[in-house]
Tab-separated table of N, CA and C in Angstrom:
chain	number	residue	atom	x	y	z
A	50	MET	N	109.317	7.502	65.111
A	50	MET	CA	108.245	8.062	65.838
A	50	MET	C	108.038	7.313	67.214
A	51	ARG	N	108.173	5.928	67.135
A	51	ARG	CA	108.028	5.333	68.324
A	51	ARG	C	109.180	5.630	69.307
A	52	LEU	N	110.324	5.878	68.884
A	52	LEU	CA	111.526	6.203	69.740
A	52	LEU	C	111.131	7.530	70.375
A	53	LEU	N	110.607	8.451	69.624
A	53	LEU	CA	110.328	9.773	70.247
A	53	LEU	C	109.193	9.588	71.282
A	54	LYS	N	108.086	8.864	71.132
A	54	LYS	CA	107.201	8.599	72.167
A	54	LYS	C	107.805	7.845	73.258
A	55	ALA	N	108.713	6.988	73.187
A	55	ALA	CA	109.302	6.182	74.143
A	55	ALA	C	110.145	7.019	75.078
A	56	ILE	N	110.785	8.040	74.633
A	56	ILE	CA	111.676	8.919	75.409
A	56	ILE	C	111.004	10.148	75.944
A	57	ARG	N	109.870	10.487	75.457
A	57	ARG	CA	109.154	11.705	75.914
A	57	ARG	C	108.893	11.713	77.307
A	58	ARG	N	108.222	10.648	77.824
A	58	ARG	CA	107.823	10.587	79.281
A	58	ARG	C	109.085	10.636	80.199
A	59	PRO	N	110.204	9.806	79.989
A	59	PRO	CA	111.345	9.977	80.901
A	59	PRO	C	111.947	11.383	80.692
A	60	LEU	N	112.002	11.955	79.582
A	60	LEU	CA	112.624	13.205	79.437
A	60	LEU	C	111.794	14.296	80.175
A	61	ALA	N	110.573	14.129	80.186
A	61	ALA	CA	109.713	15.075	80.927
A	61	ALA	C	109.955	15.044	82.376
A	62	ALA	N	109.979	13.791	82.804
A	62	ALA	CA	110.259	13.475	84.310
A	62	ALA	C	111.789	14.190	84.683
A	63	VAL	N	112.649	13.882	83.886
A	63	VAL	CA	113.983	14.461	84.144
A	63	VAL	C	113.976	16.014	84.087
A	64	THR	N	113.254	16.488	83.220
A	64	THR	CA	113.152	18.084	83.061
A	64	THR	C	112.408	18.605	84.328
A	65	LEU	N	111.339	18.038	84.777
A	65	LEU	CA	110.701	18.408	85.962
A	65	LEU	C	111.621	18.255	87.199
A	66	PHE	N	112.346	17.284	87.217
A	66	PHE	CA	113.344	17.056	88.422
A	66	PHE	C	114.377	18.164	88.475
A	67	VAL	N	114.942	18.446	87.323
A	67	VAL	CA	115.932	19.609	87.145
A	67	VAL	C	115.293	20.947	87.583
A	68	VAL	N	114.103	21.157	87.042
A	68	VAL	CA	113.476	22.440	87.456
A	68	VAL	C	113.170	22.498	88.869
A	69	ALA	N	112.801	21.512	89.491
A	69	ALA	CA	112.463	21.384	90.969
A	69	ALA	C	113.748	21.747	91.713
A	70	LEU	N	114.947	21.089	91.310
A	70	LEU	CA	116.157	21.379	92.027
A	70	LEU	C	116.587	22.763	91.849
A	71	LEU	N	116.377	23.394	90.716
A	71	LEU	CA	116.628	24.821	90.647
A	71	LEU	C	115.884	25.770	91.340
A	72	LEU	N	114.572	25.357	91.652
A	72	LEU	CA	113.765	26.236	92.445
A	72	LEU	C	113.637	26.015	93.793
A	73	THR	N	114.325	24.976	94.331
A	73	THR	CA	114.354	24.538	95.705
A	73	THR	C	115.340	25.584	96.461
A	74	PRO	N	114.933	26.267	97.534
A	74	PRO	CA	115.911	27.168	98.086
A	74	PRO	C	117.109	26.376	98.779
A	75	GLN	N	118.205	26.843	98.579
A	75	GLN	CA	119.368	26.184	99.060
A	75	GLN	C	119.815	26.820	100.413
A	76	ALA	N	120.297	25.952	101.311
A	76	ALA	CA	120.696	26.361	102.609
A	76	ALA	C	121.956	27.326	102.435
A	77	ALA	N	121.944	28.463	103.123
A	77	ALA	CA	122.982	29.303	103.090
A	77	ALA	C	124.374	28.564	103.612
A	78	ARG	N	125.431	28.795	102.894
A	78	ARG	CA	126.580	28.249	103.317
A	78	ARG	C	127.155	28.995	104.474
A	79	ALA	N	127.592	28.321	105.450
A	79	ALA	CA	128.167	28.980	106.645
A	79	ALA	C	129.558	29.156	106.555
A	80	ALA	N	130.121	30.227	107.126
A	80	ALA	CA	131.459	30.495	107.264
A	80	ALA	C	131.999	29.526	108.370
A	81	GLU	N	133.224	29.648	108.815
A	81	GLU	CA	133.775	28.808	109.857
A	81	GLU	C	134.535	29.820	110.711
A	82	LEU	N	134.473	29.581	112.074
A	82	LEU	CA	135.267	30.277	112.963
A	82	LEU	C	136.332	29.416	113.486
A	83	VAL	N	137.621	29.829	113.221
A	83	VAL	CA	138.757	29.098	113.590
A	83	VAL	C	139.439	29.623	114.887
A	84	MET	N	139.484	28.889	115.927
A	84	MET	CA	139.994	29.327	117.301
A	84	MET	C	141.488	28.846	117.327
A	85	ILE	N	142.358	29.849	117.351
A	85	ILE	CA	143.795	29.422	117.451
A	85	ILE	C	144.068	29.464	118.952
A	86	ASP	N	144.550	28.314	119.495
A	86	ASP	CA	144.818	28.146	121.025
A	86	ASP	C	146.175	27.723	121.207
A	87	ARG	N	146.597	27.634	122.502
A	87	ARG	CA	148.001	27.290	122.844
A	87	ARG	C	147.791	26.500	124.194
A	88	GLU	N	148.607	25.451	124.381
A	88	GLU	CA	148.582	24.770	125.696
A	88	GLU	C	148.903	25.868	126.774
A	89	GLY	N	148.161	25.727	127.814
A	89	GLY	CA	148.396	26.604	128.989
A	89	GLY	C	147.877	27.982	128.895
A	90	CYS	N	147.132	28.340	127.843
A	90	CYS	CA	146.642	29.751	127.639
A	90	CYS	C	145.334	29.843	128.601
A	91	GLY	N	145.562	30.715	129.492
A	91	GLY	CA	144.358	30.927	130.462
A	91	GLY	C	143.152	31.426	129.894
A	92	TYR	N	143.373	32.346	128.895
A	92	TYR	CA	142.172	32.952	128.238
A	92	TYR	C	141.527	31.834	127.314
A	93	CYS	N	142.249	30.968	126.710
A	93	CYS	CA	141.667	29.893	125.942
A	93	CYS	C	140.894	28.924	126.863
A	94	ILE	N	141.417	28.682	127.989
A	94	ILE	CA	140.720	27.748	128.987
A	94	ILE	C	139.387	28.446	129.452
A	95	ALA	N	139.581	29.738	129.682
A	95	ALA	CA	138.292	30.418	130.229
A	95	ALA	C	137.277	30.532	128.965
A	96	TRP	N	137.581	30.736	127.819
A	96	TRP	CA	136.700	30.696	126.597
A	96	TRP	C	136.051	29.233	126.492
A	97	LYS	N	136.794	28.247	126.713
A	97	LYS	CA	136.305	26.908	126.429
A	97	LYS	C	135.371	26.511	127.673
A	98	LYS	N	135.551	27.077	128.735
A	98	LYS	CA	134.708	26.824	130.004
A	98	LYS	C	133.419	27.695	129.884
A	99	GLN	N	133.623	28.996	129.509
A	99	GLN	CA	132.468	30.048	129.591
A	99	GLN	C	131.541	29.931	128.391
A	100	ILE	N	132.273	29.848	127.166
A	100	ILE	CA	131.506	29.934	125.838
A	100	ILE	C	131.468	28.614	125.136
A	101	GLY	N	132.357	27.789	125.192
A	101	GLY	CA	132.613	26.504	124.409
A	101	GLY	C	131.367	25.647	124.484
A	102	PRO	N	130.837	25.312	125.692
A	102	PRO	CA	129.673	24.358	125.659
A	102	PRO	C	128.366	24.952	124.942
A	103	ALA	N	128.179	26.182	125.075
A	103	ALA	CA	127.017	26.772	124.501
A	103	ALA	C	127.092	27.069	123.005
A	104	TYR	N	128.416	27.379	122.645
A	104	TYR	CA	128.631	27.896	121.273
A	104	TYR	C	127.875	27.096	120.096
A	105	PRO	N	127.976	25.773	119.991
A	105	PRO	CA	127.441	25.074	118.874
A	105	PRO	C	125.912	25.150	118.915
A	106	ASN	N	125.316	25.449	120.106
A	106	ASN	CA	123.792	25.508	120.154
A	106	ASN	C	123.272	26.873	119.953
A	107	THR	N	124.079	27.787	119.570
A	107	THR	CA	123.525	29.206	119.338
A	107	THR	C	123.508	29.402	117.770
A	108	ASP	N	122.761	30.449	117.449
A	108	ASP	CA	122.631	30.872	115.986
A	108	ASP	C	124.016	31.239	115.397
A	109	LEU	N	124.809	31.812	116.288
A	109	LEU	CA	126.142	32.194	115.726
A	109	LEU	C	127.001	30.957	115.590
A	110	GLY	N	126.976	30.039	116.479
A	110	GLY	CA	127.634	28.769	116.322
A	110	GLY	C	127.236	27.844	115.166
A	111	ARG	N	125.830	27.846	114.877
A	111	ARG	CA	125.407	27.034	113.817
A	111	ARG	C	125.706	27.732	112.452
A	112	PHE	N	125.835	29.085	112.411
A	112	PHE	CA	126.316	29.721	111.229
A	112	PHE	C	127.744	29.569	110.819
A	113	ALA	N	128.525	29.766	111.932
A	113	ALA	CA	130.017	29.643	111.813
A	113	ALA	C	130.535	28.677	112.746
A	114	PRO	N	130.493	27.336	112.429
A	114	PRO	CA	130.933	26.286	113.258
A	114	PRO	C	132.360	26.464	113.598
A	115	LEU	N	132.706	26.002	114.810
A	115	LEU	CA	134.078	26.139	115.424
A	115	LEU	C	135.008	25.048	114.970
A	116	ARG	N	136.227	25.509	114.749
A	116	ARG	CA	137.401	24.519	114.487
A	116	ARG	C	138.538	25.160	115.441
A	117	VAL	N	138.984	24.250	116.249
A	117	VAL	CA	140.076	24.719	117.224
A	117	VAL	C	141.438	24.107	116.635
A	118	VAL	N	142.357	25.062	116.460
A	118	VAL	CA	143.691	24.747	115.859
A	118	VAL	C	144.816	25.230	116.862
A	119	ASN	N	145.872	24.471	117.065
A	119	ASN	CA	146.852	24.914	117.934
A	119	ASN	C	147.779	25.907	117.098
A	120	ILE	N	148.235	26.858	117.898
A	120	ILE	CA	149.067	27.931	117.086
A	120	ILE	C	150.281	27.293	116.365
A	121	ARG	N	150.777	26.218	117.011
A	121	ARG	CA	151.996	25.587	116.366
A	121	ARG	C	151.641	24.963	115.005
A	122	GLU	N	150.410	24.667	114.788
A	122	GLU	CA	150.060	23.986	113.562
A	122	GLU	C	149.852	25.006	112.400
A	123	GLY	N	149.820	26.246	112.651
A	123	GLY	CA	149.519	27.281	111.642
A	123	GLY	C	148.237	27.076	111.004
A	124	ALA	N	148.090	27.751	109.837
A	124	ALA	CA	146.674	27.781	109.192
A	124	ALA	C	146.396	26.372	108.700
A	125	PRO	N	145.181	25.827	108.800
A	125	PRO	CA	144.749	24.485	108.239
A	125	PRO	C	145.043	24.471	106.767
A	126	GLU	N	145.343	23.346	106.264
A	126	GLU	CA	145.505	23.210	104.820
A	126	GLU	C	144.350	23.817	104.048
A	127	GLY	N	144.589	24.532	102.993
A	127	GLY	CA	143.565	25.244	102.316
A	127	GLY	C	143.035	26.502	102.823
A	128	MET	N	143.658	26.869	103.909
A	128	MET	CA	143.146	28.260	104.523
A	128	MET	C	144.397	29.186	104.405
A	129	THR	N	143.932	30.416	104.400
A	129	THR	CA	144.910	31.561	104.156
A	129	THR	C	144.574	32.641	105.229
A	130	PHE	N	145.439	32.883	106.084
A	130	PHE	CA	145.181	33.999	107.167
A	130	PHE	C	145.854	35.289	106.539
A	131	ASP	N	145.365	36.484	106.787
A	131	ASP	CA	145.760	37.692	106.307
A	131	ASP	C	147.191	38.065	106.916
A	132	ARG	N	147.407	37.603	108.218
A	132	ARG	CA	148.619	37.952	108.888
A	132	ARG	C	148.973	36.829	109.872
A	133	PRO	N	150.056	36.786	110.338
A	133	PRO	CA	150.433	35.811	111.399
A	133	PRO	C	149.542	35.908	112.670
A	134	VAL	N	149.351	34.804	113.339
A	134	VAL	CA	148.595	34.880	114.644
A	134	VAL	C	149.747	34.933	115.733
A	135	LEU	N	149.482	36.017	116.537
A	135	LEU	CA	150.539	36.367	117.594
A	135	LEU	C	150.030	36.137	118.930
A	136	PHE	N	148.676	36.114	119.161
A	136	PHE	CA	148.054	36.092	120.424
A	136	PHE	C	147.037	34.836	120.480
A	137	THR	N	146.893	34.349	121.703
A	137	THR	CA	145.866	33.255	121.763
A	137	THR	C	145.029	33.730	122.975
A	138	PRO	N	143.714	33.358	122.776
A	138	PRO	CA	143.151	32.912	121.699
A	138	PRO	C	142.946	33.962	120.588
A	139	THR	N	142.909	33.551	119.314
A	139	THR	CA	142.561	34.444	118.219
A	139	THR	C	141.494	33.605	117.441
A	140	PHE	N	140.342	34.276	117.104
A	140	PHE	CA	139.176	33.716	116.490
A	140	PHE	C	139.108	34.327	115.101
A	141	ILE	N	139.350	33.535	114.061
A	141	ILE	CA	139.435	33.863	112.766
A	141	ILE	C	138.203	33.419	111.943
A	142	LEU	N	137.522	34.361	111.385
A	142	LEU	CA	136.400	33.987	110.558
A	142	LEU	C	136.857	33.676	109.139
A	143	VAL	N	136.536	32.628	108.593
A	143	VAL	CA	137.058	31.972	107.381
A	143	VAL	C	135.893	31.695	106.546
A	144	ASP	N	136.003	32.038	105.238
A	144	ASP	CA	134.928	31.648	104.198
A	144	ASP	C	135.747	31.157	103.097
A	145	GLU	N	135.344	30.150	102.442
A	145	GLU	CA	136.090	29.538	101.261
A	145	GLU	C	137.617	29.602	101.368
A	146	GLY	N	138.126	29.327	102.576
A	146	GLY	CA	139.515	29.228	102.798
A	146	GLY	C	140.299	30.463	103.039
A	147	ARG	N	139.603	31.634	103.056
A	147	ARG	CA	140.255	32.865	103.282
A	147	ARG	C	139.682	33.587	104.541
A	148	GLU	N	140.595	34.343	105.191
A	148	GLU	CA	140.144	35.122	106.340
A	148	GLU	C	139.373	36.251	105.990
A	149	LEU	N	138.169	36.410	106.690
A	149	LEU	CA	137.352	37.648	106.496
A	149	LEU	C	137.604	38.650	107.563
A	150	ASP	N	137.928	38.173	108.845
A	150	ASP	CA	138.033	39.093	110.014
A	150	ASP	C	138.668	38.254	111.159
A	151	ARG	N	138.891	38.971	112.232
A	151	ARG	CA	139.393	38.157	113.342
A	151	ARG	C	139.147	38.958	114.625
A	152	ILE	N	139.076	38.278	115.693
A	152	ILE	CA	138.981	38.776	117.010
A	152	ILE	C	140.272	38.183	117.758
A	153	GLU	N	141.049	39.222	118.264
A	153	GLU	CA	142.370	38.799	118.999
A	153	GLU	C	142.148	38.873	120.416
A	154	GLY	N	142.293	37.722	121.111
A	154	GLY	CA	142.183	37.773	122.525
A	154	GLY	C	140.777	37.260	122.899
A	155	TYR	N	140.585	37.157	124.252
A	155	TYR	CA	139.110	36.862	124.746
A	155	TYR	C	138.849	37.876	125.796
A	156	PRO	N	137.947	38.887	125.473
A	156	PRO	CA	137.633	39.905	126.334
A	156	PRO	C	136.608	39.543	127.383
A	157	GLY	N	136.253	38.316	127.545
A	157	GLY	CA	135.263	37.903	128.452
A	157	GLY	C	133.963	37.703	127.709
A	158	GLU	N	133.141	36.786	128.453
A	158	GLU	CA	131.820	36.291	128.067
A	158	GLU	C	130.879	37.575	127.588
A	159	ASP	N	130.896	38.570	128.323
A	159	ASP	CA	130.009	39.727	128.145
A	159	ASP	C	130.342	40.499	126.791
A	160	PHE	N	131.439	40.447	126.385
A	160	PHE	CA	131.840	41.185	125.119
A	160	PHE	C	132.048	40.258	123.938
A	161	PHE	N	132.416	38.989	124.217
A	161	PHE	CA	132.671	38.062	123.145
A	161	PHE	C	131.408	37.922	122.131
A	162	TRP	N	130.291	37.684	122.688
A	162	TRP	CA	129.211	37.388	121.873
A	162	TRP	C	128.806	38.580	120.989
A	163	GLY	N	128.789	39.789	121.481
A	163	GLY	CA	128.563	40.969	120.732
A	163	GLY	C	129.574	41.227	119.679
A	164	LEU	N	130.871	41.067	119.964
A	164	LEU	CA	131.983	41.238	118.903
A	164	LEU	C	131.804	40.112	117.729
A	165	LEU	N	131.485	38.959	118.198
A	165	LEU	CA	131.315	37.899	117.167
A	165	LEU	C	129.973	38.145	116.278
A	166	GLU	N	128.990	38.567	116.909
A	166	GLU	CA	127.775	38.925	116.105
A	166	GLU	C	128.029	40.077	115.162
A	167	LYS	N	128.722	41.069	115.657
A	167	LYS	CA	128.977	42.227	114.746
A	167	LYS	C	129.904	41.844	113.671
A	168	MET	N	130.838	41.028	113.946
A	168	MET	CA	131.784	40.569	112.870
A	168	MET	C	130.984	39.750	111.696
A	169	LEU	N	130.132	38.822	112.181
A	169	LEU	CA	129.401	38.030	111.303
A	169	LEU	C	128.379	38.753	110.489
A	170	LYS	N	127.856	39.778	111.171
A	170	LYS	CA	126.816	40.712	110.379
A	170	LYS	C	127.569	41.547	109.297
A	171	GLU	N	128.782	41.983	109.592
A	171	GLU	CA	129.424	42.863	108.691
A	171	GLU	C	130.196	42.158	107.628
A	172	LYS	N	130.642	40.824	107.959
A	172	LYS	CA	131.492	40.200	106.848
A	172	LYS	C	130.721	39.024	106.133
A	173	THR	N	129.535	38.657	106.602
A	173	THR	CA	128.792	37.560	106.056
A	173	THR	C	127.360	37.962	105.810
A	174	ASP	N	126.494	36.991	105.393
A	174	ASP	CA	125.046	37.233	105.177
A	174	ASP	C	124.346	36.853	106.494
A	175	PHE	N	124.987	36.788	107.677
A	175	PHE	CA	124.340	36.442	108.918
A	175	PHE	C	123.385	37.667	109.212
A	176	ILE	N	122.163	37.315	109.513
A	176	ILE	CA	121.150	38.400	109.839
A	176	ILE	C	120.972	38.640	111.256
A	177	GLY	N	121.347	37.808	112.139
A	177	GLY	CA	121.253	38.062	113.585
A	177	GLY	C	120.740	36.891	114.354
A	178	SER	N	120.872	37.034	115.636
A	178	SER	CA	120.399	35.922	116.450
A	178	SER	C	118.900	36.165	116.693
A	179	SER	N	118.251	34.952	116.821
A	179	SER	CA	116.799	34.969	117.056
A	179	SER	C	116.422	35.125	118.549
């Protein structure tokens, strides 16, 4: 009987802790945007100049952080692309190591943001920019 009384309070505390963890909203897991580039690629340079500095500070960039990979390296370890990358830049939306969608080429700043947002809304639980 003493043993039961001795473990009752710690057991109650552990139970409350587990319940609190289960009821706490979890942050949405973000996808990743993989940019495939190549040395001397003019469109890659333009993207890095026009979009690159702002990207991580946007809702899109926070939802799908950027990883830059040289085309010669191929898919990063643990990732699978649906088809070979033929053009640079190519922006591949990846979740749990697999390709969800891609944007081939860089159509300019005015089009890139809209294409990326559309892709994120269609392929992930991204709800839009604020």
